[in-house]
């Protein structure tokens, strides 16, 4: 009935065990500080520390809240923050038409790596930070991984919102989505939307087609080999042209086709995620497949009202699913696929 005894038993069986220390109320704070100073010298990132009761039965008797067990407490390390200068805002279009602002700044060292860019998420965040070129900003890595802007010290607020999409030149518009303002490209045939859609479709958690990087997909789209998802399964028609392309030979083409053939047999959760329906991730894909007995046709017929009654599917997600399957172009694309 002891976490420490479990650790020692595992060690006795030859397992490597996580570093731990036994603490009391008297030395807990000192121990946490000691760990905090040690992690800087580790070969791997660490974003926190867990303190748990050694007495397993007592810990379990404390029960849990809706989200967390009451037998443990997590500490998060303070983020490492660096000051730098904002050089520009780059506008990056996505498969949904959303154009994300990305801050480009003078490179700084953060958590052991050099960082020079950070997502600003949307226009509301950008306006809240009052970002202007040349501003002095503070940056950090959220969870020691994702670069973010913590603060803008000079707040000149001069960045212009583009009226044209940087990829296709189409007209942009600012839309209010929930509590945030975001920029969208209104051109349905925007090249960036196509490339990002195909990139998601072939990704590991989706159809898992190896050998189709974003750069390769861009070339295939430019040459007219692929215009919709079904075309990915017809690449053999363009064998000679593809094998003559830079970076492709007979072997790499055969590997690509083998990966495409393997993707013909997949699961509904993977397919749902691969379609790129707005707000649908891997977990939602699994949930929807289970709810509709792994039958795509059942899901296609579902109304927003019915979908929103599923635990974990809110009104916004339900409406985006219904809208996707009601769209004639999507229906035709799915039929071909």
Tab-separated table of C-alpha atoms in Angstrom:
chain	number	residue	atom	x	y	z
A	1	UNK	CA	0.000	0.000	0.000
A	2	UNK	CA	2.832	2.395	-0.877
A	3	UNK	CA	3.846	4.195	-4.079
A	4	UNK	CA	7.472	4.111	-2.938
A	5	UNK	CA	7.345	0.332	-2.378
A	6	UNK	CA	5.904	-0.040	-5.908
A	7	UNK	CA	8.816	2.020	-7.298
A	8	UNK	CA	11.364	-0.072	-5.415
A	9	UNK	CA	9.705	-3.300	-6.562
A	10	UNK	CA	9.809	-2.153	-10.207
A	11	UNK	CA	13.474	-1.199	-9.803
A	12	UNK	CA	14.115	-4.671	-8.353
A	13	UNK	CA	12.622	-6.207	-11.520
A	14	UNK	CA	15.168	-4.298	-13.612
A	15	UNK	CA	12.979	-1.415	-14.789
A	16	UNK	CA	14.251	2.163	-15.045
A	17	UNK	CA	12.024	4.235	-12.761
A	18	UNK	CA	11.192	7.937	-12.759
A	19	UNK	CA	13.216	10.032	-10.311
A	20	UNK	CA	11.291	10.699	-7.087
A	21	UNK	CA	11.803	11.892	-3.518
A	22	UNK	CA	9.844	11.172	-0.356
A	23	UNK	CA	8.693	14.465	1.202
A	24	UNK	CA	6.822	15.768	4.244
A	25	UNK	CA	4.986	19.045	4.831
A	26	UNK	CA	8.256	20.402	6.261
A	27	UNK	CA	10.532	19.777	3.254
A	28	UNK	CA	8.050	19.811	0.348
A	29	UNK	CA	8.786	23.375	-0.772
A	30	UNK	CA	12.565	22.900	-0.631
A	31	UNK	CA	12.257	19.688	-2.664
A	32	UNK	CA	10.134	21.359	-5.374
A	33	UNK	CA	12.753	24.151	-5.657
A	34	UNK	CA	15.532	21.555	-5.923
A	35	UNK	CA	13.740	19.788	-8.797
A	36	UNK	CA	13.122	23.164	-10.475
A	37	UNK	CA	16.858	23.960	-10.506
A	38	UNK	CA	17.793	20.438	-11.699
A	39	UNK	CA	15.527	20.276	-14.766
A	40	UNK	CA	17.533	22.973	-16.578
A	41	UNK	CA	20.361	20.427	-16.929
A	42	UNK	CA	18.225	17.510	-18.167
A	43	UNK	CA	18.529	16.224	-21.743
A	44	UNK	CA	14.731	16.316	-22.070
A	45	UNK	CA	12.069	18.985	-21.401
A	46	UNK	CA	9.981	18.882	-18.229
A	47	UNK	CA	6.997	21.134	-17.668
A	48	UNK	CA	6.113	20.201	-14.087
A	49	UNK	CA	6.159	17.948	-11.069
A	50	UNK	CA	3.522	15.783	-9.333
A	51	UNK	CA	3.189	15.311	-5.578
A	52	UNK	CA	1.129	12.264	-4.547
A	53	UNK	CA	0.264	10.648	-1.206
A	54	UNK	CA	2.430	7.583	-0.592
A	55	UNK	CA	-0.496	5.799	1.126
A	56	UNK	CA	-2.436	4.494	-1.908
A	57	UNK	CA	-5.602	3.488	-0.033
A	58	UNK	CA	-5.793	6.839	1.774
A	59	UNK	CA	-5.261	8.738	-1.492
A	60	UNK	CA	-8.025	6.800	-3.243
A	61	UNK	CA	-10.386	7.360	-0.295
A	62	UNK	CA	-10.237	11.111	-0.993
A	63	UNK	CA	-12.211	10.573	-4.231
A	64	UNK	CA	-11.997	12.940	-7.189
A	65	UNK	CA	-13.531	16.043	-8.729
A	66	UNK	CA	-15.173	15.895	-12.187
A	67	UNK	CA	-11.705	16.194	-13.765
A	68	UNK	CA	-9.009	15.396	-11.213
A	69	UNK	CA	-8.146	12.841	-8.508
A	70	UNK	CA	-7.754	14.406	-5.042
A	71	UNK	CA	-4.742	12.282	-4.077
A	72	UNK	CA	-2.211	14.333	-6.053
A	73	UNK	CA	-1.203	17.878	-6.957
A	74	UNK	CA	0.643	19.138	-10.035
A	75	UNK	CA	3.159	21.972	-10.048
A	76	UNK	CA	4.024	23.798	-13.291
A	77	UNK	CA	7.384	25.522	-13.730
A	78	UNK	CA	7.385	29.251	-14.445
A	79	UNK	CA	7.825	29.951	-18.179
A	80	UNK	CA	11.159	31.229	-19.457
A	81	UNK	CA	10.467	34.669	-20.987
A	82	UNK	CA	12.680	36.585	-23.443
A	83	UNK	CA	12.429	40.129	-24.792
A	84	UNK	CA	12.732	40.711	-28.542
A	85	UNK	CA	11.642	43.007	-31.401
A	86	UNK	CA	8.677	42.347	-33.714
A	87	UNK	CA	9.857	42.444	-37.351
A	88	UNK	CA	6.632	41.626	-39.243
A	89	UNK	CA	3.268	39.890	-39.184
A	90	UNK	CA	3.009	37.062	-41.717
A	91	UNK	CA	-0.495	35.983	-42.782
A	92	UNK	CA	-0.819	32.222	-43.169
A	93	UNK	CA	-3.938	30.809	-44.929
A	94	UNK	CA	-5.377	27.437	-43.834
A	95	UNK	CA	-7.619	24.778	-45.410
A	96	UNK	CA	-10.763	26.362	-43.870
A	97	UNK	CA	-9.992	29.775	-45.369
A	98	UNK	CA	-8.916	31.118	-41.974
A	99	UNK	CA	-5.838	33.344	-42.357
A	100	UNK	CA	-3.724	33.166	-39.199
A	101	UNK	CA	-1.456	36.045	-38.160
A	102	UNK	CA	2.071	34.857	-37.325
A	103	UNK	CA	4.528	37.135	-35.505
A	104	UNK	CA	8.077	37.162	-36.905
A	105	UNK	CA	10.633	38.556	-34.446
A	106	UNK	CA	14.369	38.817	-33.822
A	107	UNK	CA	15.544	35.273	-32.920
A	108	UNK	CA	15.848	34.453	-29.201
A	109	UNK	CA	16.937	31.380	-27.196
A	110	UNK	CA	13.997	29.736	-25.399
A	111	UNK	CA	14.065	26.426	-23.516
A	112	UNK	CA	17.202	25.371	-25.389
A	113	UNK	CA	16.106	26.241	-28.956
A	114	UNK	CA	16.240	29.322	-31.170
A	115	UNK	CA	12.787	30.804	-31.798
A	116	UNK	CA	11.863	33.502	-34.326
A	117	UNK	CA	8.094	33.127	-34.919
A	118	UNK	CA	4.892	32.643	-32.920
A	119	UNK	CA	1.211	32.251	-33.804
A	120	UNK	CA	-0.957	35.208	-32.754
A	121	UNK	CA	-4.112	33.031	-33.182
A	122	UNK	CA	-6.568	35.661	-34.458
A	123	UNK	CA	-7.261	39.365	-34.965
A	124	UNK	CA	-8.766	39.797	-31.488
A	125	UNK	CA	-5.514	38.598	-29.880
A	126	UNK	CA	-3.484	40.821	-32.217
A	127	UNK	CA	-5.628	43.869	-31.354
A	128	UNK	CA	-5.505	43.010	-27.642
A	129	UNK	CA	-1.697	43.053	-27.808
A	130	UNK	CA	-1.784	46.242	-29.980
A	131	UNK	CA	0.988	44.840	-32.157
A	132	UNK	CA	3.032	47.139	-34.378
A	133	UNK	CA	6.208	46.543	-36.377
A	134	UNK	CA	9.254	47.393	-34.271
A	135	UNK	CA	7.443	46.831	-30.963
A	136	UNK	CA	9.327	45.343	-28.025
A	137	UNK	CA	7.596	42.078	-27.150
A	138	UNK	CA	8.070	39.324	-24.569
A	139	UNK	CA	7.868	35.733	-25.820
A	140	UNK	CA	7.726	32.333	-24.111
A	141	UNK	CA	7.006	28.674	-24.930
A	142	UNK	CA	3.614	27.431	-23.726
A	143	UNK	CA	4.160	23.981	-22.125
A	144	UNK	CA	7.811	24.402	-23.155
A	145	UNK	CA	6.797	23.699	-26.768
A	146	UNK	CA	4.627	26.325	-28.515
A	147	UNK	CA	6.051	29.858	-28.895
A	148	UNK	CA	3.620	32.570	-27.735
A	149	UNK	CA	3.679	36.325	-27.140
A	150	UNK	CA	3.341	37.085	-23.419
A	151	UNK	CA	3.267	40.884	-23.578
A	152	UNK	CA	3.819	43.880	-25.855
A	153	UNK	CA	5.770	46.554	-23.998
A	154	UNK	CA	5.459	49.378	-26.553
A	155	UNK	CA	1.951	48.756	-28.001
A	156	UNK	CA	2.081	50.889	-31.154
A	157	UNK	CA	-0.862	48.997	-32.714
A	158	UNK	CA	-0.017	49.739	-36.354
A	159	UNK	CA	-0.300	46.360	-38.126
A	160	UNK	CA	-2.672	46.523	-41.105
A	161	UNK	CA	-5.127	43.716	-41.774
A	162	UNK	CA	-4.710	42.557	-45.414
A	163	UNK	CA	-7.653	43.094	-47.755
A	164	UNK	CA	-6.389	40.359	-50.094
A	165	UNK	CA	-5.423	36.724	-49.452
A	166	UNK	CA	-1.595	36.380	-49.615
A	167	UNK	CA	-1.932	33.111	-51.589
A	168	UNK	CA	-4.635	33.725	-54.198
A	169	UNK	CA	-5.265	37.482	-54.037
A	170	UNK	CA	-8.941	36.843	-53.237
A	171	UNK	CA	-10.945	39.267	-51.127
A	172	UNK	CA	-10.652	38.757	-47.367
A	173	UNK	CA	-13.249	39.455	-44.698
A	174	UNK	CA	-13.197	39.735	-40.927
A	175	UNK	CA	-15.703	37.393	-39.256
A	176	UNK	CA	-16.821	37.218	-35.648
A	177	UNK	CA	-16.516	33.564	-34.551
A	178	UNK	CA	-17.766	33.061	-30.973
A	179	UNK	CA	-15.862	35.667	-28.925
A	180	UNK	CA	-13.057	36.276	-31.406
A	181	UNK	CA	-12.536	38.161	-34.683
A	182	UNK	CA	-10.725	36.228	-37.401
A	183	UNK	CA	-9.667	36.894	-41.014
A	184	UNK	CA	-10.918	34.651	-43.839
A	185	UNK	CA	-10.238	34.274	-47.565
A	186	UNK	CA	-13.583	34.308	-49.416
A	187	UNK	CA	-12.280	32.619	-52.600
A	188	UNK	CA	-13.597	29.003	-52.634
A	189	UNK	CA	-10.854	27.981	-55.099
A	190	UNK	CA	-7.956	29.415	-53.085
A	191	UNK	CA	-4.846	27.290	-53.717
A	192	UNK	CA	-3.837	27.393	-50.034
A	193	UNK	CA	-7.145	25.799	-49.025
A	194	UNK	CA	-6.533	22.962	-51.484
A	195	UNK	CA	-2.953	22.309	-50.392
A	196	UNK	CA	-3.786	22.373	-46.667
A	197	UNK	CA	-6.844	20.113	-47.219
A	198	UNK	CA	-4.759	17.509	-49.050
A	199	UNK	CA	-1.994	17.793	-46.433
A	200	UNK	CA	-4.491	16.934	-43.691
A	201	UNK	CA	-6.058	14.147	-45.768
A	202	UNK	CA	-2.739	12.291	-46.213
A	203	UNK	CA	-1.443	12.933	-42.672
A	204	UNK	CA	-0.588	10.126	-40.241
A	205	UNK	CA	-3.771	10.357	-38.127
A	206	UNK	CA	-5.909	10.591	-41.274
A	207	UNK	CA	-5.308	8.388	-44.362
A	208	UNK	CA	-1.616	7.944	-43.514
A	209	UNK	CA	-0.196	8.192	-47.058
A	210	UNK	CA	3.588	8.354	-46.848
A	211	UNK	CA	5.646	10.208	-49.449
A	212	UNK	CA	3.172	13.066	-49.941
A	213	UNK	CA	4.684	16.105	-48.264
A	214	UNK	CA	3.049	19.528	-48.562
A	215	UNK	CA	5.664	20.498	-51.180
A	216	UNK	CA	4.923	17.344	-53.248
A	217	UNK	CA	1.173	17.923	-53.036
A	218	UNK	CA	1.705	21.513	-54.175
A	219	UNK	CA	3.531	20.230	-57.275
A	220	UNK	CA	0.837	17.620	-58.009
A	221	UNK	CA	-1.916	20.243	-57.693
A	222	UNK	CA	-0.014	22.690	-59.929
A	223	UNK	CA	0.377	19.977	-62.600
A	224	UNK	CA	-3.324	19.069	-62.370
A	225	UNK	CA	-2.744	15.497	-61.133
A	226	UNK	CA	-5.035	15.993	-58.138
A	227	UNK	CA	-8.113	18.168	-57.894
A	228	UNK	CA	-10.112	16.167	-55.330
A	229	UNK	CA	-9.335	13.454	-52.772
A	230	UNK	CA	-10.276	10.570	-55.091
A	231	UNK	CA	-7.503	11.639	-57.510
A	232	UNK	CA	-4.889	10.554	-54.960
A	233	UNK	CA	-5.941	6.962	-55.682
A	234	UNK	CA	-5.358	7.467	-59.431
A	235	UNK	CA	-1.765	8.680	-59.368
A	236	UNK	CA	-0.593	5.666	-61.418
A	237	UNK	CA	-2.135	7.403	-64.443
A	238	UNK	CA	0.681	9.961	-64.170
A	239	UNK	CA	3.491	7.484	-63.446
A	240	UNK	CA	5.906	8.640	-66.170
A	241	UNK	CA	5.491	12.323	-65.390
A	242	UNK	CA	5.874	11.803	-61.634
A	243	UNK	CA	8.984	9.604	-62.009
A	244	UNK	CA	10.602	12.308	-64.148
A	245	UNK	CA	9.986	14.982	-61.462
A	246	UNK	CA	12.838	16.148	-59.253
A	247	UNK	CA	13.056	14.055	-56.070
A	248	UNK	CA	11.114	11.168	-57.618
A	249	UNK	CA	12.496	8.014	-59.141
A	250	UNK	CA	11.015	4.604	-59.839
A	251	UNK	CA	11.621	3.365	-56.292
A	252	UNK	CA	10.085	6.379	-54.529
A	253	UNK	CA	7.094	6.265	-56.901
A	254	UNK	CA	6.534	2.556	-56.144
A	255	UNK	CA	6.722	3.308	-52.402
A	256	UNK	CA	4.183	6.099	-52.852
A	257	UNK	CA	1.749	3.859	-54.754
A	258	UNK	CA	2.149	1.117	-52.132
A	259	UNK	CA	1.251	3.637	-49.423
A	260	UNK	CA	-1.780	4.834	-51.436
A	261	UNK	CA	-2.962	1.241	-51.953
A	262	UNK	CA	-2.633	0.546	-48.227
A	263	UNK	CA	-4.811	3.613	-47.512
A	264	UNK	CA	-7.712	2.109	-49.516
A	265	UNK	CA	-8.509	0.043	-46.427
A	266	UNK	CA	-9.098	2.403	-43.517
A	267	UNK	CA	-11.463	3.146	-40.635
A	268	UNK	CA	-14.352	5.595	-40.398
A	269	UNK	CA	-12.764	7.694	-37.597
A	270	UNK	CA	-9.697	8.242	-39.815
A	271	UNK	CA	-11.868	9.174	-42.797
A	272	UNK	CA	-14.009	11.623	-40.793
A	273	UNK	CA	-10.862	13.381	-39.560
A	274	UNK	CA	-9.292	13.300	-43.045
A	275	UNK	CA	-12.242	15.137	-44.622
A	276	UNK	CA	-11.248	18.279	-42.750
A	277	UNK	CA	-14.699	19.170	-41.406
A	278	UNK	CA	-14.339	22.366	-39.406
A	279	UNK	CA	-13.724	21.818	-35.663
A	280	UNK	CA	-13.481	18.011	-36.044
A	281	UNK	CA	-10.338	16.438	-34.603
A	282	UNK	CA	-9.193	12.849	-34.129
A	283	UNK	CA	-11.156	12.357	-30.879
A	284	UNK	CA	-14.405	13.729	-32.355
A	285	UNK	CA	-13.961	11.463	-35.380
A	286	UNK	CA	-13.840	8.397	-33.103
A	287	UNK	CA	-16.848	9.602	-31.109
A	288	UNK	CA	-18.980	10.180	-34.225
A	289	UNK	CA	-18.038	6.835	-35.802
A	290	UNK	CA	-19.010	5.005	-32.622
A	291	UNK	CA	-22.329	6.913	-32.333
A	292	UNK	CA	-23.302	6.069	-35.928
A	293	UNK	CA	-22.202	2.401	-35.807
A	294	UNK	CA	-19.256	3.054	-38.156
A	295	UNK	CA	-21.706	3.773	-41.015
A	296	UNK	CA	-20.814	6.896	-43.009
A	297	UNK	CA	-24.282	7.079	-44.588
A	298	UNK	CA	-25.907	7.307	-41.131
A	299	UNK	CA	-23.624	10.196	-40.180
A	300	UNK	CA	-24.320	11.975	-43.489
A	301	UNK	CA	-28.069	12.022	-42.723
A	302	UNK	CA	-27.712	13.345	-39.147
A	303	UNK	CA	-29.246	16.743	-38.314
A	304	UNK	CA	-27.494	19.403	-36.235
A	305	UNK	CA	-30.107	18.927	-33.505
A	306	UNK	CA	-29.430	15.188	-33.356
A	307	UNK	CA	-25.652	15.683	-33.443
A	308	UNK	CA	-25.644	18.268	-30.629
A	309	UNK	CA	-27.322	15.725	-28.317
A	310	UNK	CA	-24.133	13.610	-28.462
A	311	UNK	CA	-21.934	14.050	-25.403
A	312	UNK	CA	-18.901	16.139	-26.436
A	313	UNK	CA	-20.499	17.596	-29.597
A	314	UNK	CA	-21.670	21.182	-29.065
A	315	UNK	CA	-23.947	23.316	-31.211
A	316	UNK	CA	-21.133	24.901	-33.265
A	317	UNK	CA	-19.546	21.532	-34.137
A	318	UNK	CA	-22.961	19.995	-34.889
A	319	UNK	CA	-23.796	22.791	-37.337
A	320	UNK	CA	-20.444	22.491	-39.130
A	321	UNK	CA	-20.939	18.704	-39.561
A	322	UNK	CA	-24.473	19.149	-40.917
A	323	UNK	CA	-23.364	21.961	-43.263
A	324	UNK	CA	-20.470	19.841	-44.569
A	325	UNK	CA	-22.635	16.852	-45.512
A	326	UNK	CA	-25.428	19.021	-46.952
A	327	UNK	CA	-23.019	20.733	-49.351
A	328	UNK	CA	-23.547	19.293	-52.870
A	329	UNK	CA	-19.903	19.677	-53.829
A	330	UNK	CA	-18.862	17.677	-50.750
A	331	UNK	CA	-21.484	15.016	-51.494
A	332	UNK	CA	-20.102	14.582	-55.011
A	333	UNK	CA	-16.508	14.517	-53.752
A	334	UNK	CA	-17.403	11.823	-51.170
A	335	UNK	CA	-19.161	9.744	-53.811
A	336	UNK	CA	-16.043	9.807	-56.010
A	337	UNK	CA	-13.860	8.993	-53.027
